[in-house]
mmCIF file of C-alpha atoms in Angstrom:
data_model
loop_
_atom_site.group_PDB
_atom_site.id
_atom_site.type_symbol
_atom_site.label_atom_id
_atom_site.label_comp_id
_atom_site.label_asym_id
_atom_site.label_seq_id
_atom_site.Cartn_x
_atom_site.Cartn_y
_atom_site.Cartn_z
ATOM 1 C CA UNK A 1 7.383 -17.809 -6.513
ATOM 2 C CA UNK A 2 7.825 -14.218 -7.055
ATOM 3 C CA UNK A 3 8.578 -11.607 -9.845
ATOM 4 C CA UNK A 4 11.893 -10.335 -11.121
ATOM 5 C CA UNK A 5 11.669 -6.686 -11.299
ATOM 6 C CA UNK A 6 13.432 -4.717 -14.359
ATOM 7 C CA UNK A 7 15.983 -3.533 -11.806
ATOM 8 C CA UNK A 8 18.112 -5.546 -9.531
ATOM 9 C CA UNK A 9 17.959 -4.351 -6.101
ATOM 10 C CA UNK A 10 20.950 -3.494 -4.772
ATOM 11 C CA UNK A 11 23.004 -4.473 -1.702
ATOM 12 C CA UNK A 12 22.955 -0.696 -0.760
ATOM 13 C CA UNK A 13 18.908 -0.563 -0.888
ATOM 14 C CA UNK A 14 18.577 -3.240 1.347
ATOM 15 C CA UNK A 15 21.258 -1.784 4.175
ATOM 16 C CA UNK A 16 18.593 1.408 3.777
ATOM 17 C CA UNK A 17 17.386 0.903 7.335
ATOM 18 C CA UNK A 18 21.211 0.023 8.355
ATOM 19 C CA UNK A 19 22.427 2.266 10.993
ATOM 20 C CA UNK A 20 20.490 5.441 12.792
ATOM 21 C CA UNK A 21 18.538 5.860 10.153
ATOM 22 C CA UNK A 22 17.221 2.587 9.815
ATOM 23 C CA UNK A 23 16.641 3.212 14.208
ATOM 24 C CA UNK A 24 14.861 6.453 12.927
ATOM 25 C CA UNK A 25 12.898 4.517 9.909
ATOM 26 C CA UNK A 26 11.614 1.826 11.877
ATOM 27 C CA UNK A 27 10.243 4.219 14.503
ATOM 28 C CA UNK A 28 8.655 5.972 12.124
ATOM 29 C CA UNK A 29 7.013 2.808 10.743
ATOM 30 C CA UNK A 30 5.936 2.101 14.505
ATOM 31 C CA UNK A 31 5.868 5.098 15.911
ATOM 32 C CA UNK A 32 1.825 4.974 16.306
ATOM 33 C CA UNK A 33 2.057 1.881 18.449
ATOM 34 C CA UNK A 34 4.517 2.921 20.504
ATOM 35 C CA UNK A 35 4.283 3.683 23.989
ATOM 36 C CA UNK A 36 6.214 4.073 27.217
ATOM 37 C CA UNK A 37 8.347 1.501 29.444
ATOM 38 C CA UNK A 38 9.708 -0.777 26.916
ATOM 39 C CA UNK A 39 10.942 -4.472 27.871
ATOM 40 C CA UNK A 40 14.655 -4.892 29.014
ATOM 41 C CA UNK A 41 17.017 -4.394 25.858
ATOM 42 C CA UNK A 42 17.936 -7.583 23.669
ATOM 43 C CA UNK A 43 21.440 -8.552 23.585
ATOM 44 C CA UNK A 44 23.933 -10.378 20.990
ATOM 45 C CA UNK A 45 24.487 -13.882 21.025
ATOM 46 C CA UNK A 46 23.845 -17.101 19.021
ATOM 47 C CA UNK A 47 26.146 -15.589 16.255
ATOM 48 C CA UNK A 48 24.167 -12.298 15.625
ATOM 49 C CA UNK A 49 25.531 -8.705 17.055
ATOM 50 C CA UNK A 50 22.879 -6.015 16.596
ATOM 51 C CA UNK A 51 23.613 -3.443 14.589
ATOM 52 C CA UNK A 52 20.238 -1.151 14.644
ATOM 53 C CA UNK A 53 17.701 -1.551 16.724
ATOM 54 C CA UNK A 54 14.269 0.355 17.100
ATOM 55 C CA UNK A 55 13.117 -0.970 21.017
ATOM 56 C CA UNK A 56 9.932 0.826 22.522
ATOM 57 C CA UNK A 57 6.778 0.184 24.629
ATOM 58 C CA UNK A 58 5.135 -0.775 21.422
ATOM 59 C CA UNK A 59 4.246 -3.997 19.791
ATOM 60 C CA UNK A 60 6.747 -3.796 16.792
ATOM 61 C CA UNK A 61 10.328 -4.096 17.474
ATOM 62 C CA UNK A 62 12.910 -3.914 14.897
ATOM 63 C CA UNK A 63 16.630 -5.214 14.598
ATOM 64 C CA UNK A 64 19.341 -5.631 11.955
ATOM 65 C CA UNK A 65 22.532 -8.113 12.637
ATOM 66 C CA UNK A 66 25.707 -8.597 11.566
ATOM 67 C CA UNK A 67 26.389 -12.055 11.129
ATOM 68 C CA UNK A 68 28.820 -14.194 9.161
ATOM 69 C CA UNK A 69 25.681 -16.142 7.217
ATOM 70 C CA UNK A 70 25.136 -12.900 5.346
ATOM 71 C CA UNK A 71 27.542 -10.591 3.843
ATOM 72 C CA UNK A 72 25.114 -7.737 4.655
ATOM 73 C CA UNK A 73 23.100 -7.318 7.870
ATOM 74 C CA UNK A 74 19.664 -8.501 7.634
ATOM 75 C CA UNK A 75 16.947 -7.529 9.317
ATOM 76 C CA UNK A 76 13.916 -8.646 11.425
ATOM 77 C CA UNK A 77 10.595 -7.326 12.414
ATOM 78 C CA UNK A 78 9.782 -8.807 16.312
ATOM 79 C CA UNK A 79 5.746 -7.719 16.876
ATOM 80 C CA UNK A 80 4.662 -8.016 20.268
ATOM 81 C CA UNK A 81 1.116 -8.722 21.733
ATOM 82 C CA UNK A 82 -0.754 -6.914 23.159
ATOM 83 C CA UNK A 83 0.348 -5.927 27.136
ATOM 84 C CA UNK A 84 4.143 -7.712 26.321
ATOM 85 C CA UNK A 85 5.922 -5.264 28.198
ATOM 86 C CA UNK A 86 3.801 -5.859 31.436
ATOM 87 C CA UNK A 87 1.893 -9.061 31.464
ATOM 88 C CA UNK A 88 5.119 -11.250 32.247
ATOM 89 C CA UNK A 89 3.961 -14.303 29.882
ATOM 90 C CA UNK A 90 5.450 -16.221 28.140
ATOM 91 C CA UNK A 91 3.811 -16.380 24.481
ATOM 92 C CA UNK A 92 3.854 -18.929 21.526
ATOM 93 C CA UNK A 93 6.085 -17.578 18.211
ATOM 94 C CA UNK A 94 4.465 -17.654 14.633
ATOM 95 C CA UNK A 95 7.855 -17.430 12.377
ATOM 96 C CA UNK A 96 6.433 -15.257 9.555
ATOM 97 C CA UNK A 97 8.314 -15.684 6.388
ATOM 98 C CA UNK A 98 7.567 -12.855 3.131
ATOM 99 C CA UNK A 99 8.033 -14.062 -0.777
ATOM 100 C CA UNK A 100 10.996 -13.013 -2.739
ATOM 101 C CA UNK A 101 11.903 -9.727 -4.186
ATOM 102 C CA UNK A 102 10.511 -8.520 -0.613
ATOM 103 C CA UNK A 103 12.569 -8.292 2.535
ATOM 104 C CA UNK A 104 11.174 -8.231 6.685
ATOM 105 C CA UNK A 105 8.926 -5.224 6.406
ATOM 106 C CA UNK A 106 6.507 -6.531 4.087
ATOM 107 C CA UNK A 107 3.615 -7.861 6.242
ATOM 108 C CA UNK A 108 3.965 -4.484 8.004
ATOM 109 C CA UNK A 109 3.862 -2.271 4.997
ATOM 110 C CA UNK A 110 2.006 -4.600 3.049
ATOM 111 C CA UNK A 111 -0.539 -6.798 4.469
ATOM 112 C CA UNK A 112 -1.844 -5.680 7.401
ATOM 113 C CA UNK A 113 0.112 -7.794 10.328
ATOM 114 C CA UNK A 114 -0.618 -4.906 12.729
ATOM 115 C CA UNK A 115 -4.105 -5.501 13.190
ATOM 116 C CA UNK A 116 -4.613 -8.636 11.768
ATOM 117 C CA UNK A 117 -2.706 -10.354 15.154
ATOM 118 C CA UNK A 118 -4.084 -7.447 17.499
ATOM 119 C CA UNK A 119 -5.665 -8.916 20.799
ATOM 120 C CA UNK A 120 -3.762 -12.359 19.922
ATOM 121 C CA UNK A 121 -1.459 -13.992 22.328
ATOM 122 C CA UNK A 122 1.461 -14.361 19.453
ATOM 123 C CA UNK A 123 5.172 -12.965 19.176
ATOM 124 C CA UNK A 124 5.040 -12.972 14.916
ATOM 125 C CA UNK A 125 9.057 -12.873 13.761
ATOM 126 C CA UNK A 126 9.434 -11.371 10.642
ATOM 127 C CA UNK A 127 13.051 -11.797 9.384
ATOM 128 C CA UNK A 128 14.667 -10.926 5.917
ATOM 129 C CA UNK A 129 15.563 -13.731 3.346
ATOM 130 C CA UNK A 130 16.090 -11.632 -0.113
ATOM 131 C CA UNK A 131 14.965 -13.743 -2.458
ATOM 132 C CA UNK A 132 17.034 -16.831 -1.298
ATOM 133 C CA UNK A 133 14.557 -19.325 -1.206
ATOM 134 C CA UNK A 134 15.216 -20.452 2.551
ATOM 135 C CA UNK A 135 18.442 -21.649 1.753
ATOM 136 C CA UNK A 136 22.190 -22.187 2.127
ATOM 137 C CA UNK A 137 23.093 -22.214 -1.899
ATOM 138 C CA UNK A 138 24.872 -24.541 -4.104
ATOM 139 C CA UNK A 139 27.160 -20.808 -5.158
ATOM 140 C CA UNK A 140 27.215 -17.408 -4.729
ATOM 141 C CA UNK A 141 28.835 -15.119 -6.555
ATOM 142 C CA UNK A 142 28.083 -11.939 -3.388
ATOM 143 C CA UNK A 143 29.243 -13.298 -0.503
ATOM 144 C CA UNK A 144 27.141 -15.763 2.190
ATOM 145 C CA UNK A 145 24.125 -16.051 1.684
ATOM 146 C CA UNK A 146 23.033 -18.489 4.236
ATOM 147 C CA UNK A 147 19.981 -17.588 4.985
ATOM 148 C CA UNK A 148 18.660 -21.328 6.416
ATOM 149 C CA UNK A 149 21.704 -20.933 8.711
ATOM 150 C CA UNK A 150 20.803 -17.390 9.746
ATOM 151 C CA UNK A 151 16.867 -18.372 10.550
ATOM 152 C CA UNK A 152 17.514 -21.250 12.106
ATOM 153 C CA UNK A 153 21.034 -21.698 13.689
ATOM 154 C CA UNK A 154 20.736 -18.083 14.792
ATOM 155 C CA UNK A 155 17.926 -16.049 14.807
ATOM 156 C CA UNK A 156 15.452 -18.813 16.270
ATOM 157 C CA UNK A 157 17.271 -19.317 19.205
ATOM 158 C CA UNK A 158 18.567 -15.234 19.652
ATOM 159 C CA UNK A 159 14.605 -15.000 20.156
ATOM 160 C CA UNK A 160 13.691 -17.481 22.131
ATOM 161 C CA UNK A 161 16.928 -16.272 24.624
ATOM 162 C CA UNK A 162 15.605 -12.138 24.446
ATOM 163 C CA UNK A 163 11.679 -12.574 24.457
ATOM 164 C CA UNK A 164 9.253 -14.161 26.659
ATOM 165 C CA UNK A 165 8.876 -17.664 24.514
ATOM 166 C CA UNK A 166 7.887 -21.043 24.842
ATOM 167 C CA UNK A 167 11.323 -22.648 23.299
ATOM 168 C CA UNK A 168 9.903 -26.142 22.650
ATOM 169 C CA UNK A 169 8.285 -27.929 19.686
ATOM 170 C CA UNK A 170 4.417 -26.642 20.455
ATOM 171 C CA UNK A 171 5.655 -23.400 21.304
ATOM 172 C CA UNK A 172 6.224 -22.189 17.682
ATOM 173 C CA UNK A 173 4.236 -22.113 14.560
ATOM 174 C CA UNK A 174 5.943 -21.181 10.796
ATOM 175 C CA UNK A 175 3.868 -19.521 7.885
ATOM 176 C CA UNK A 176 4.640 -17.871 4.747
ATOM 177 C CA UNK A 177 3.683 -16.296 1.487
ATOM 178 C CA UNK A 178 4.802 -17.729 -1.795
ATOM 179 C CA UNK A 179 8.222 -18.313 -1.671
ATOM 180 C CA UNK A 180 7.836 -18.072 2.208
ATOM 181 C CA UNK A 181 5.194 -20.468 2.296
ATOM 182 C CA UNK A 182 7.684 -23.080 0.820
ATOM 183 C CA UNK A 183 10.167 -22.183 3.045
ATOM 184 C CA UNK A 184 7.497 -22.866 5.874
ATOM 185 C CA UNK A 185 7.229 -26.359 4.388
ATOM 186 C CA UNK A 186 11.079 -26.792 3.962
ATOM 187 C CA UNK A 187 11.593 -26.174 7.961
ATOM 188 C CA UNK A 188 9.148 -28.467 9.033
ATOM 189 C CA UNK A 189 10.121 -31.143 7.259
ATOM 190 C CA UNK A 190 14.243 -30.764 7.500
ATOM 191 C CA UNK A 191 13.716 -29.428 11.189
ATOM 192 C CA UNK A 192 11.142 -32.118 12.313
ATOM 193 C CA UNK A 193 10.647 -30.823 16.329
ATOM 194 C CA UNK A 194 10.961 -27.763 15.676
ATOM 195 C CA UNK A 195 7.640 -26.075 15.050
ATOM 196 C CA UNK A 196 4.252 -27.941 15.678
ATOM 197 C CA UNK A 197 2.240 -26.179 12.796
ATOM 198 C CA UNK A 198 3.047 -24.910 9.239
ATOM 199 C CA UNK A 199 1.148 -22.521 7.103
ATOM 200 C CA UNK A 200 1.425 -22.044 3.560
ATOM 201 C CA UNK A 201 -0.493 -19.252 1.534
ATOM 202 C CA UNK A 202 0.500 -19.996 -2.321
ATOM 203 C CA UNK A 203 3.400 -21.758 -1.516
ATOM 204 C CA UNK A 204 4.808 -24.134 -3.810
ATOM 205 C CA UNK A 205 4.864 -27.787 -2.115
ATOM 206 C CA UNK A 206 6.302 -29.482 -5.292
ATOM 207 C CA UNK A 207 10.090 -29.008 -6.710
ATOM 208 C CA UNK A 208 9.863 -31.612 -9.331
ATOM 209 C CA UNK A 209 6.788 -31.734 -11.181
ATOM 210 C CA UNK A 210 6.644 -30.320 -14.653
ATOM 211 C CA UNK A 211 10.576 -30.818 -15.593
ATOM 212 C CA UNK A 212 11.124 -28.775 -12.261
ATOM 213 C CA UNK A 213 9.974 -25.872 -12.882
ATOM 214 C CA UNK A 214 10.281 -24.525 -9.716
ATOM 215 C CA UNK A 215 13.964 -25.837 -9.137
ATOM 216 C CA UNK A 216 14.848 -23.694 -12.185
ATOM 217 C CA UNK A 217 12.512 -20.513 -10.833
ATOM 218 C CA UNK A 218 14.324 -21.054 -7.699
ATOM 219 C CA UNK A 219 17.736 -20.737 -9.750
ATOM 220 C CA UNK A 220 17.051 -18.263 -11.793
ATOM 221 C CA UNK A 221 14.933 -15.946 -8.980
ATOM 222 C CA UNK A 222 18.272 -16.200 -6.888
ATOM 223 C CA UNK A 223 21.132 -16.041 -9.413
ATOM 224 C CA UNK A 224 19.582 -12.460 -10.317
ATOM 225 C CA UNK A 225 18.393 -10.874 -6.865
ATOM 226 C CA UNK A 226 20.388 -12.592 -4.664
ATOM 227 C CA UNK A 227 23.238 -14.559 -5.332
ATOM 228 C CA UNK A 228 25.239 -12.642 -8.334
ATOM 229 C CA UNK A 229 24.809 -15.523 -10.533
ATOM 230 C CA UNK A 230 25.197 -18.229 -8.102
ATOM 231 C CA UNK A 231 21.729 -20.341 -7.846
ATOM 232 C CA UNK A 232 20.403 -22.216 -4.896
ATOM 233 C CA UNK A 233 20.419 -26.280 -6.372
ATOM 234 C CA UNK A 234 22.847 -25.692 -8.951
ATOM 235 C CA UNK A 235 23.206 -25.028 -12.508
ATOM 236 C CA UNK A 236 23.014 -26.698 -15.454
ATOM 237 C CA UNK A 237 22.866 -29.972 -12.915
ATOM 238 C CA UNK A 238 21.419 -29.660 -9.521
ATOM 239 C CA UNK A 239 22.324 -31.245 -6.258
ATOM 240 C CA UNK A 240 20.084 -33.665 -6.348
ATOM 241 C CA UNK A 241 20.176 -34.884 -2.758
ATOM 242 C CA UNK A 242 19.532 -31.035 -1.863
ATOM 243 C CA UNK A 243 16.411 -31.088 -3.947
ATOM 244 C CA UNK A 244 15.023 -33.937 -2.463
ATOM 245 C CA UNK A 245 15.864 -32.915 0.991
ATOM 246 C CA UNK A 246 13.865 -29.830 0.272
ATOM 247 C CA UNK A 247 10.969 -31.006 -1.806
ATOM 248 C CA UNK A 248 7.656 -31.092 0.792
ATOM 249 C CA UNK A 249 6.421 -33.755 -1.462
ATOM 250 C CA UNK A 250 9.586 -36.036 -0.974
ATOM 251 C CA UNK A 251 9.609 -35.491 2.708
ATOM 252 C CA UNK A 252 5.669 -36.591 4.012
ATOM 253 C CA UNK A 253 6.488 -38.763 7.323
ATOM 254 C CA UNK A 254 7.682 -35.071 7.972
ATOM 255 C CA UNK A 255 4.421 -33.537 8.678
ATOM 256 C CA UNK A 256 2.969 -36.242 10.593
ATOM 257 C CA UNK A 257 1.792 -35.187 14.178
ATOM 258 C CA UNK A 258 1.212 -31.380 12.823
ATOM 259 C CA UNK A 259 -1.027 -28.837 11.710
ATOM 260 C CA UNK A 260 -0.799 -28.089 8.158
ATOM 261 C CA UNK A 261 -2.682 -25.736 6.576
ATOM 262 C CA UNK A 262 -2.243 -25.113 2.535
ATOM 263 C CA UNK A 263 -4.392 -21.874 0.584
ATOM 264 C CA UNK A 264 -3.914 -21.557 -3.349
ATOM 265 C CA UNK A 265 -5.687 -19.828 -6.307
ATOM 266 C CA UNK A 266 -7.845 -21.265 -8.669
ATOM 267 C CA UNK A 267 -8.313 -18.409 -10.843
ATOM 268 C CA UNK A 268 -5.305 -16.384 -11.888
ATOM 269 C CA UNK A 269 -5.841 -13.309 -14.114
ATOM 270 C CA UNK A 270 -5.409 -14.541 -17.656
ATOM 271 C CA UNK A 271 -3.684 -11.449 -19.089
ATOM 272 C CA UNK A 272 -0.856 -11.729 -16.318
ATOM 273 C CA UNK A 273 1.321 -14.560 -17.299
ATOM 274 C CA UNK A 274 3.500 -13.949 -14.077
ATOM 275 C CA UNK A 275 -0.081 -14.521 -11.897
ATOM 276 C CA UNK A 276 -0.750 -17.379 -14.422
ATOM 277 C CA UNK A 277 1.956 -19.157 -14.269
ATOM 278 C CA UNK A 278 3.398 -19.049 -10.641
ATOM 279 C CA UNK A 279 -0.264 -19.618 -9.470
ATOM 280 C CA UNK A 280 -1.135 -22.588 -11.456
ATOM 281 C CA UNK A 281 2.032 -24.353 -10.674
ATOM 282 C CA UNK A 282 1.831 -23.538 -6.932
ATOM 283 C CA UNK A 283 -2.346 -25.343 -7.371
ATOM 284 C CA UNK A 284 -0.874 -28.155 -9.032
ATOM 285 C CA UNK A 285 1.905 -28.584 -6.214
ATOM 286 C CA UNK A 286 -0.388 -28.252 -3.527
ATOM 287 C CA UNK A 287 -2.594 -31.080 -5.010
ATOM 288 C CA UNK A 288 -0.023 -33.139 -5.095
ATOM 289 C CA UNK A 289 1.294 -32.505 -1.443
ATOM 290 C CA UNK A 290 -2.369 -33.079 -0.024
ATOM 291 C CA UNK A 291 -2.724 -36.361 -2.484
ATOM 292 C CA UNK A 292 0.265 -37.647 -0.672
ATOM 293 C CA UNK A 293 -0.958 -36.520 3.221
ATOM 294 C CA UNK A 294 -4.323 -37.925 2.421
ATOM 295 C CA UNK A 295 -2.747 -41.220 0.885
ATOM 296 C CA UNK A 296 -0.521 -41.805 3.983
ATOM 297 C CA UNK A 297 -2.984 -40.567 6.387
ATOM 298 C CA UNK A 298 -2.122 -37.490 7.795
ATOM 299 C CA UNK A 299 -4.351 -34.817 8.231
ATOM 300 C CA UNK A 300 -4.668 -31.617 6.941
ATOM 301 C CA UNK A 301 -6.805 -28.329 6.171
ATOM 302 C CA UNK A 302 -6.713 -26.611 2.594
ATOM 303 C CA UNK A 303 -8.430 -23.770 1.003
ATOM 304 C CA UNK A 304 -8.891 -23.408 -3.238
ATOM 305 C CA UNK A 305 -9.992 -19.559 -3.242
ATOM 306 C CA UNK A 306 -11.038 -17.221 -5.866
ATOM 307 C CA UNK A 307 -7.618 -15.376 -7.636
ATOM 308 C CA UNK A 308 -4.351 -15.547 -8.430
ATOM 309 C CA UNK A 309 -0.941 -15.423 -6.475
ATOM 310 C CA UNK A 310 -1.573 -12.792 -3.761
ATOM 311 C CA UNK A 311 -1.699 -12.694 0.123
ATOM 312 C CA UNK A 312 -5.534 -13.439 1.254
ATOM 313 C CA UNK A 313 -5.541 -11.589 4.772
ATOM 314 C CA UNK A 314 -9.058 -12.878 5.281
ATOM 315 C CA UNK A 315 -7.820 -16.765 5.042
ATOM 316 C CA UNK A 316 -4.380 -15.628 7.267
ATOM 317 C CA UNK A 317 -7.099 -14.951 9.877
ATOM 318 C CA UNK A 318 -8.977 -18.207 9.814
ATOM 319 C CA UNK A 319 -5.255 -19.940 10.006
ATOM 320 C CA UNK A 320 -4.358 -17.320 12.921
ATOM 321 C CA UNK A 321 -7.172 -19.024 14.922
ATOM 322 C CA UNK A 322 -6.135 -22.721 13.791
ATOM 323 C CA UNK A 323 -2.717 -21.692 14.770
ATOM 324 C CA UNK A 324 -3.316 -20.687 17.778
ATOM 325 C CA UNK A 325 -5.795 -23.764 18.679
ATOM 326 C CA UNK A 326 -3.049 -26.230 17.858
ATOM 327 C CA UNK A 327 -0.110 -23.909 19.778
ATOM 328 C CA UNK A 328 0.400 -23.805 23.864
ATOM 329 C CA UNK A 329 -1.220 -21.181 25.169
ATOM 330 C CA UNK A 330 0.046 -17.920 26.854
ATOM 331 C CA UNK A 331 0.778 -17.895 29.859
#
């Protein structure tokens, strides 16, 4: 659950890294980890065409698609482990999804995935989802915006045919940040054998508590930065079956058999009613959710830290290790 900014950002903003100059941006955002002999070129397929690309001997890789889910061409951040380019493993995938009014680059720019995963056996795939809320809406008012389609009837499978995966269900891992870390809930559940662990750092779990507020967040975050007016369950009446299809706390056979691992705030900064609000609702939710594992027997780890709604690298690298306990190893 993320802020609306004064602004709306515009389609043109987020094609900035479209083209050569989104080739000569990214290298300059990886440009220190580069070095020579990269791995063989990625190719189209699975109903992506690349449309920019940024390929070294580094760890971070970058892309941008055209694809008929999206009206523009999103983009995606592939970083590599350590020794990628010459070790000839195969490696476990951590899909890493960012909150809204964000787009691919923000746990590079922002939150320190560089080092945080250095010396890990992990490809982490950072892809763009505007602030869509991990969906295919109800309406849109700019075009497709099917961004559930895009992550996982294209872009999970274009990786798993380009890198060095393991393309089975304890091969992959999905985490996220607010709005992410719902989305990381919402794939697990709809997309059962998919991904054998699920992170989510301040990530609302519930839709319908409180009158749904975060149905109509979701709505209203997406009619204004992503969808034109359009919203993702529907306005003034949802689709109901869509919200319940979606709702982590509707869906708890789901996460049977998996790690789960669930971080919120206990103490959001009084003066901020944006921290205030979005934090104490995503709390709440997460209570719920872990009422319901516990009550149906299905384990899982949680963390109530210090703070409001912000990315806690610290407790990202505690859930790196659990990730990578409960994934198949390199090799």
């Amino acid at each position: 659950m993320d802020n609306i900014p004064a602004v709306r950002q515009s389609v043109s903003r987020r094609r900035l890294l479209t083209g050569a100059a989104g080739v000569a941006a990214a290298g300059a955002l990886g440009g220190a980890l580069a070095a020579p002999g990269p791995a063989a070129a990625a190719g189209d397929g699975h109903g992506l065409r690349i449309v920019a690309r940024n390929e070294n001997g580094g760890r971070l890789q970058y892309y941008r698609f055209a694809t008929d889910a999206i009206e523009w061409d999103p983009g995606v951040n592939v970083l590599l482990p350590d020794g990628y380019h010459t070790s000839g493993k195969r490696y476990p995938v951590l899909y890493l999804l960012h909150g809204g009014n964000s787009d691919f680059r923000d746990f590079h720019m922002n939150h320190n995935i560089i080092n945080l995963t250095a010396g890990r056996e992990l490809i982490v795939v950072m892809p763009d989802a505007s602030t869509g809320w991990y969906s295919n809406p109800v309406s849109s008012n700019t075009g497709p915006r099917n961004w559930e389609t895009f992550h996982m009837a294209q872009l999970l499978p274009w990786i798993e045919s380009n890198f060095r995966t393991f393309p089975e269900y304890n091969g992959r891992a999905v985490a996220g940040f607010s709005m992410g870390g719902f989305g990381a809930l919402k794939y697990t559940a709809k997309y059962y054998g998919h991904f054998c662990s699920v992170s989510s750092h301040s990530g609302p779990a519930s839709l319908r508590r409180d009158f749904g507020l975060v149905v109509h967040w979701a709505n209203a975050t997406s009619a204004a930065l992503d969808l034109g007016g359009g919203t993702v369950y529907g306005a003034p009446l949802w689709n109901e079956a869509r919200v319940s299809a979606d709702n982590p706390v509707q869906r708890i056979e789901s996460y049977r058999n998996k790690r789960i691992f669930l971080v919120a705030g206990t103490s959001p900064d009084p003066i901020n009613w944006f921290d205030t609000v979005n934090e104490n609702q995503v709390l709440a939710g997460q209570r719920e959710f872990r009422a319901a594992l516990g009550n149906a027997g299905i384990p899982h780890e949680w963390r109530e830290e210090p703070g409001g709604h912000f990315f806690r690298q610290h407790i990202f690298a505690q859930d790196l290790n659990g990730m990578l306990a409960r994934l198949r190893r390199a090799g």
